[in-house]
């Protein structure tokens, strides 16, 4: 019997939530067969098997949160002893505080394949288990069959959140795969697949028993107050899971670690040509601000009391969804033209909407941007995610009366709010950064 512990999924988080088991207890699996979909840091990934053998026992079910390094599944490999997989040893090293950069670590000995041979190195499967390598190659997401329905892990997670029965969804994707659009359409319009005729089940007489209400989970039972009277109009306590759980943890971490202050001002965008891309102009102005004051395009390590001022700029863009807040990384803003930035923005937003964004697109940004003005609001006090030290938020465009050559004109203005970590950025640096942004936004080109 061998136990496979949840490996570090490459995002620096202490746990992950089980979305769905792709196998059942008693199933035979091979090395690298996908066995479970896990959600962590707002991304859904498939975890492959580290062993070949029979699934003996699950250590959690869908919706359960498993800590990194904790038992995930037991295997019956038919052997009396065995090796510990590379993933488990890495988890143990993390538990003892040993940190390693995967790029500097020589490749470890590969796990045995089906024939018991270990001499041939396994190719990367696109997951984050074991030695992680990163590249710009797009890995095609595989699908599996759930109740006879072909579906990807991201779409399964979406169906679970929207409470859509996949067996009622008519697939429109290639090879009859259910897409996220199919699931959303079913959530809005109801089942899209015609139900098959079924023979009425023969009912057996049963002793009548009073209906039993479902018991809340232990976490809800500890935190929820006494249950109110039946006729009282009230909601139900529910655990915070998945994206919102990650969001809550990030907000708490920011509140504890960042000494934040905010300054606000307006940019006059009267000179803009019709059809200007507001988000792209905001991104360009961020780079203009960083050229004036590089210290806001930086990371700060509050434990070592050191900072890193970045030479390039990757912007973490806040994306609002029904499941919670995502921060997707827009790479190389300093070296991209308008068309390239717009294409990358569209790609990230589509991936977030479809829950197919890879983990590497959710980290390593050097500064943050929130364009909450697409909804409502003028100014804000946005939250900085460590190790970043600054975030800019843009409010709703509006017209303001401004003096021009002794007269008055109505100009379009864009409200801006800059929050920065006052431990590493002075008020003067923040003000000069914001001034450079405003000057760049005022340009007509």
mmCIF file of N, CA and C in Angstrom, residues 120-190:
data_model
loop_
_atom_site.group_PDB
_atom_site.id
_atom_site.type_symbol
_atom_site.label_atom_id
_atom_site.label_comp_id
_atom_site.label_asym_id
_atom_site.label_seq_id
_atom_site.Cartn_x
_atom_site.Cartn_y
_atom_site.Cartn_z
ATOM 1 N N UNK A 120 14.010 5.881 -18.860
ATOM 2 C CA UNK A 120 13.573 6.866 -19.852
ATOM 3 C C UNK A 120 12.837 7.990 -19.166
ATOM 4 N N UNK A 121 13.194 9.221 -19.473
ATOM 5 C CA UNK A 121 12.573 10.373 -18.831
ATOM 6 C C UNK A 121 11.182 10.592 -19.381
ATOM 7 N N UNK A 122 10.222 10.876 -18.460
ATOM 8 C CA UNK A 122 8.842 11.132 -18.873
ATOM 9 C C UNK A 122 8.721 12.546 -19.400
ATOM 10 N N UNK A 123 7.929 12.741 -20.440
ATOM 11 C CA UNK A 123 7.677 14.083 -20.955
ATOM 12 C C UNK A 123 6.728 14.810 -20.030
ATOM 13 N N UNK A 124 6.841 16.158 -20.011
ATOM 14 C CA UNK A 124 5.940 16.959 -19.191
ATOM 15 C C UNK A 124 4.516 16.825 -19.698
ATOM 16 N N UNK A 125 3.563 16.592 -18.815
ATOM 17 C CA UNK A 125 2.180 16.347 -19.211
ATOM 18 C C UNK A 125 1.320 17.571 -19.118
ATOM 19 N N UNK A 126 1.909 18.710 -18.804
ATOM 20 C CA UNK A 126 1.113 19.918 -18.717
ATOM 21 C C UNK A 126 0.521 20.142 -17.349
ATOM 22 N N UNK A 127 0.821 19.251 -16.396
ATOM 23 C CA UNK A 127 0.332 19.432 -15.035
ATOM 24 C C UNK A 127 1.428 20.075 -14.210
ATOM 25 N N UNK A 128 1.167 20.262 -12.928
ATOM 26 C CA UNK A 128 2.154 20.933 -12.075
ATOM 27 C C UNK A 128 2.702 19.988 -11.029
ATOM 28 N N UNK A 129 2.623 18.695 -11.278
ATOM 29 C CA UNK A 129 3.137 17.720 -10.319
ATOM 30 C C UNK A 129 4.569 17.384 -10.683
ATOM 31 N N UNK A 130 5.441 17.270 -9.666
ATOM 32 C CA UNK A 130 6.821 16.899 -9.914
ATOM 33 C C UNK A 130 7.658 18.109 -10.272
ATOM 34 N N UNK A 131 8.683 17.905 -11.116
ATOM 35 C CA UNK A 131 9.538 19.005 -11.534
ATOM 36 C C UNK A 131 8.795 19.869 -12.531
ATOM 37 N N UNK A 132 8.620 21.122 -12.217
ATOM 38 C CA UNK A 132 7.805 22.015 -13.038
ATOM 39 C C UNK A 132 8.708 22.786 -13.978
ATOM 40 N N UNK A 133 8.379 22.763 -15.263
ATOM 41 C CA UNK A 133 9.061 23.599 -16.226
ATOM 42 C C UNK A 133 8.044 24.522 -16.848
ATOM 43 N N UNK A 134 8.464 25.749 -17.145
ATOM 44 C CA UNK A 134 7.539 26.715 -17.721
ATOM 45 C C UNK A 134 7.990 27.084 -19.111
ATOM 46 N N UNK A 135 7.037 27.345 -19.987
ATOM 47 C CA UNK A 135 7.312 27.781 -21.339
ATOM 48 C C UNK A 135 6.101 28.516 -21.855
ATOM 49 N N UNK A 136 6.233 29.068 -23.074
ATOM 50 C CA UNK A 136 5.127 29.783 -23.688
ATOM 51 C C UNK A 136 4.258 28.848 -24.514
ATOM 52 N N UNK A 137 4.540 27.560 -24.513
ATOM 53 C CA UNK A 137 3.751 26.610 -25.286
ATOM 54 C C UNK A 137 2.386 26.422 -24.654
ATOM 55 N N UNK A 138 1.360 26.413 -25.489
ATOM 56 C CA UNK A 138 0.005 26.210 -24.991
ATOM 57 C C UNK A 138 -0.281 24.723 -24.964
ATOM 58 N N UNK A 139 -0.611 24.213 -23.784
ATOM 59 C CA UNK A 139 -0.893 22.791 -23.623
ATOM 60 C C UNK A 139 -2.368 22.552 -23.859
ATOM 61 N N UNK A 140 -2.719 21.659 -24.758
ATOM 62 C CA UNK A 140 -4.106 21.379 -25.067
ATOM 63 C C UNK A 140 -4.748 20.649 -23.901
ATOM 64 N N UNK A 141 -5.873 21.146 -23.469
ATOM 65 C CA UNK A 141 -6.547 20.570 -22.305
ATOM 66 C C UNK A 141 -7.288 19.313 -22.722
ATOM 67 N N UNK A 142 -7.076 18.234 -22.021
ATOM 68 C CA UNK A 142 -7.731 16.977 -22.352
ATOM 69 C C UNK A 142 -9.081 16.898 -21.683
ATOM 70 N N UNK A 143 -9.921 16.035 -22.253
ATOM 71 C CA UNK A 143 -11.237 15.848 -21.662
ATOM 72 C C UNK A 143 -11.369 14.418 -21.177
ATOM 73 N N UNK A 144 -12.300 14.207 -20.296
ATOM 74 C CA UNK A 144 -12.609 12.876 -19.803
ATOM 75 C C UNK A 144 -14.110 12.699 -19.854
ATOM 76 N N UNK A 145 -14.546 11.487 -19.610
ATOM 77 C CA UNK A 145 -15.974 11.175 -19.702
ATOM 78 C C UNK A 145 -16.569 11.096 -18.312
ATOM 79 N N UNK A 146 -17.636 11.869 -18.091
ATOM 80 C CA UNK A 146 -18.358 11.867 -16.820
ATOM 81 C C UNK A 146 -19.791 11.458 -17.100
ATOM 82 N N UNK A 147 -20.150 10.238 -16.721
ATOM 83 C CA UNK A 147 -21.507 9.765 -16.978
ATOM 84 C C UNK A 147 -21.817 9.697 -18.462
ATOM 85 N N UNK A 148 -20.777 9.387 -19.292
ATOM 86 C CA UNK A 148 -20.987 9.322 -20.729
ATOM 87 C C UNK A 148 -20.887 10.662 -21.425
ATOM 88 N N UNK A 149 -20.605 11.748 -20.687
ATOM 89 C CA UNK A 149 -20.502 13.090 -21.260
ATOM 90 C C UNK A 149 -19.025 13.483 -21.307
ATOM 91 N N UNK A 150 -18.539 13.911 -22.461
ATOM 92 C CA UNK A 150 -17.156 14.347 -22.609
ATOM 93 C C UNK A 150 -17.036 15.792 -22.149
ATOM 94 N N UNK A 151 -16.084 16.057 -21.246
ATOM 95 C CA UNK A 151 -15.998 17.384 -20.647
ATOM 96 C C UNK A 151 -14.595 17.591 -20.102
ATOM 97 N N UNK A 152 -14.119 18.853 -20.099
ATOM 98 C CA UNK A 152 -12.807 19.196 -19.552
ATOM 99 C C UNK A 152 -12.940 19.533 -18.067
ATOM 100 N N UNK A 153 -11.849 19.526 -17.320
ATOM 101 C CA UNK A 153 -11.928 19.859 -15.886
ATOM 102 C C UNK A 153 -12.497 21.240 -15.623
ATOM 103 N N UNK A 154 -12.118 22.231 -16.439
ATOM 104 C CA UNK A 154 -12.616 23.588 -16.212
ATOM 105 C C UNK A 154 -14.124 23.670 -16.395
ATOM 106 N N UNK A 155 -14.632 22.959 -17.396
ATOM 107 C CA UNK A 155 -16.082 22.979 -17.633
ATOM 108 C C UNK A 155 -16.808 22.203 -16.545
ATOM 109 N N UNK A 156 -16.198 21.119 -16.047
ATOM 110 C CA UNK A 156 -16.815 20.390 -14.930
ATOM 111 C C UNK A 156 -16.936 21.295 -13.716
ATOM 112 N N UNK A 157 -15.866 22.082 -13.447
ATOM 113 C CA UNK A 157 -15.904 22.995 -12.307
ATOM 114 C C UNK A 157 -16.983 24.056 -12.496
ATOM 115 N N UNK A 158 -17.113 24.568 -13.725
ATOM 116 C CA UNK A 158 -18.142 25.573 -14.002
ATOM 117 C C UNK A 158 -19.534 24.996 -13.809
ATOM 118 N N UNK A 159 -19.762 23.761 -14.293
ATOM 119 C CA UNK A 159 -21.073 23.133 -14.135
ATOM 120 C C UNK A 159 -21.402 22.918 -12.667
ATOM 121 N N UNK A 160 -20.388 22.559 -11.888
ATOM 122 C CA UNK A 160 -20.620 22.350 -10.458
ATOM 123 C C UNK A 160 -21.013 23.657 -9.777
ATOM 124 N N UNK A 161 -20.357 24.746 -10.150
ATOM 125 C CA UNK A 161 -20.661 26.026 -9.519
ATOM 126 C C UNK A 161 -22.022 26.556 -9.946
ATOM 127 N N UNK A 162 -22.410 26.315 -11.206
ATOM 128 C CA UNK A 162 -23.705 26.784 -11.688
ATOM 129 C C UNK A 162 -24.821 25.787 -11.414
ATOM 130 N N UNK A 163 -24.451 24.648 -10.772
ATOM 131 C CA UNK A 163 -25.425 23.605 -10.418
ATOM 132 C C UNK A 163 -26.159 23.086 -11.650
ATOM 133 N N UNK A 164 -25.373 22.778 -12.679
ATOM 134 C CA UNK A 164 -25.915 22.245 -13.923
ATOM 135 C C UNK A 164 -25.575 20.765 -14.012
ATOM 136 N N UNK A 165 -26.575 19.934 -14.289
ATOM 137 C CA UNK A 165 -26.375 18.499 -14.480
ATOM 138 C C UNK A 165 -25.829 18.281 -15.886
ATOM 139 N N UNK A 166 -24.572 17.821 -15.982
ATOM 140 C CA UNK A 166 -23.936 17.666 -17.291
ATOM 141 C C UNK A 166 -24.677 16.687 -18.190
ATOM 142 N N UNK A 167 -25.406 15.736 -17.607
ATOM 143 C CA UNK A 167 -26.136 14.772 -18.428
ATOM 144 C C UNK A 167 -27.294 15.415 -19.177
ATOM 145 N N UNK A 168 -27.681 16.636 -18.779
ATOM 146 C CA UNK A 168 -28.793 17.324 -19.449
ATOM 147 C C UNK A 168 -28.321 18.349 -20.459
ATOM 148 N N UNK A 169 -26.992 18.451 -20.663
ATOM 149 C CA UNK A 169 -26.440 19.482 -21.531
ATOM 150 C C UNK A 169 -26.116 18.893 -22.900
ATOM 151 N N UNK A 170 -26.585 19.560 -23.947
ATOM 152 C CA UNK A 170 -26.294 19.130 -25.321
ATOM 153 C C UNK A 170 -24.924 19.660 -25.730
ATOM 154 N N UNK A 171 -23.949 18.783 -26.055
ATOM 155 C CA UNK A 171 -22.601 19.247 -26.404
ATOM 156 C C UNK A 171 -22.556 19.850 -27.802
ATOM 157 N N UNK A 172 -21.786 20.925 -27.958
ATOM 158 C CA UNK A 172 -21.604 21.541 -29.278
ATOM 159 C C UNK A 172 -20.136 21.622 -29.668
ATOM 160 N N UNK A 173 -19.249 21.175 -28.791
ATOM 161 C CA UNK A 173 -17.828 21.250 -29.088
ATOM 162 C C UNK A 173 -17.357 20.139 -29.995
ATOM 163 N N UNK A 174 -16.092 20.222 -30.459
ATOM 164 C CA UNK A 174 -15.522 19.152 -31.291
ATOM 165 C C UNK A 174 -15.557 17.824 -30.559
ATOM 166 N N UNK A 175 -15.829 16.756 -31.298
ATOM 167 C CA UNK A 175 -15.892 15.402 -30.748
ATOM 168 C C UNK A 175 -16.950 15.300 -29.658
ATOM 169 N N UNK A 176 -18.027 16.118 -29.782
ATOM 170 C CA UNK A 176 -19.143 16.076 -28.825
ATOM 171 C C UNK A 176 -18.704 16.385 -27.404
ATOM 172 N N UNK A 177 -17.760 17.323 -27.263
ATOM 173 C CA UNK A 177 -17.313 17.751 -25.940
ATOM 174 C C UNK A 177 -18.185 18.919 -25.479
ATOM 175 N N UNK A 178 -18.630 18.874 -24.224
ATOM 176 C CA UNK A 178 -19.425 19.957 -23.663
ATOM 177 C C UNK A 178 -18.529 21.160 -23.412
ATOM 178 N N UNK A 179 -18.927 22.338 -23.890
ATOM 179 C CA UNK A 179 -18.144 23.551 -23.710
ATOM 180 C C UNK A 179 -18.722 24.394 -22.576
ATOM 181 N N UNK A 180 -17.958 25.410 -22.175
ATOM 182 C CA UNK A 180 -18.449 26.302 -21.125
ATOM 183 C C UNK A 180 -19.690 27.057 -21.590
ATOM 184 N N UNK A 181 -19.763 27.379 -22.894
ATOM 185 C CA UNK A 181 -20.950 28.060 -23.413
ATOM 186 C C UNK A 181 -22.184 27.174 -23.293
ATOM 187 N N UNK A 182 -21.993 25.850 -23.513
ATOM 188 C CA UNK A 182 -23.115 24.921 -23.362
ATOM 189 C C UNK A 182 -23.625 24.921 -21.925
ATOM 190 N N UNK A 183 -22.690 24.934 -20.972
ATOM 191 C CA UNK A 183 -23.085 24.902 -19.560
ATOM 192 C C UNK A 183 -23.799 26.196 -19.174
ATOM 193 N N UNK A 184 -23.258 27.332 -19.615
ATOM 194 C CA UNK A 184 -23.910 28.606 -19.268
ATOM 195 C C UNK A 184 -25.298 28.707 -19.899
ATOM 196 N N UNK A 185 -25.437 28.197 -21.128
ATOM 197 C CA UNK A 185 -26.749 28.225 -21.773
ATOM 198 C C UNK A 185 -27.746 27.349 -21.013
ATOM 199 N N UNK A 186 -27.269 26.193 -20.541
ATOM 200 C CA UNK A 186 -28.143 25.322 -19.768
ATOM 201 C C UNK A 186 -28.533 25.959 -18.442
ATOM 202 N N UNK A 187 -27.579 26.714 -17.841
ATOM 203 C CA UNK A 187 -27.893 27.377 -16.573
ATOM 204 C C UNK A 187 -28.947 28.469 -16.759
ATOM 205 N N UNK A 188 -28.916 29.125 -17.925
ATOM 206 C CA UNK A 188 -29.866 30.219 -18.165
ATOM 207 C C UNK A 188 -31.203 29.733 -18.715
ATOM 208 N N UNK A 189 -31.149 28.732 -19.612
ATOM 209 C CA UNK A 189 -32.365 28.322 -20.316
ATOM 210 C C UNK A 189 -32.925 26.988 -19.861
ATOM 211 N N UNK A 190 -32.203 26.275 -19.024
ATOM 212 C CA UNK A 190 -32.661 24.956 -18.613
ATOM 213 C C UNK A 190 -31.996 23.869 -19.435
#
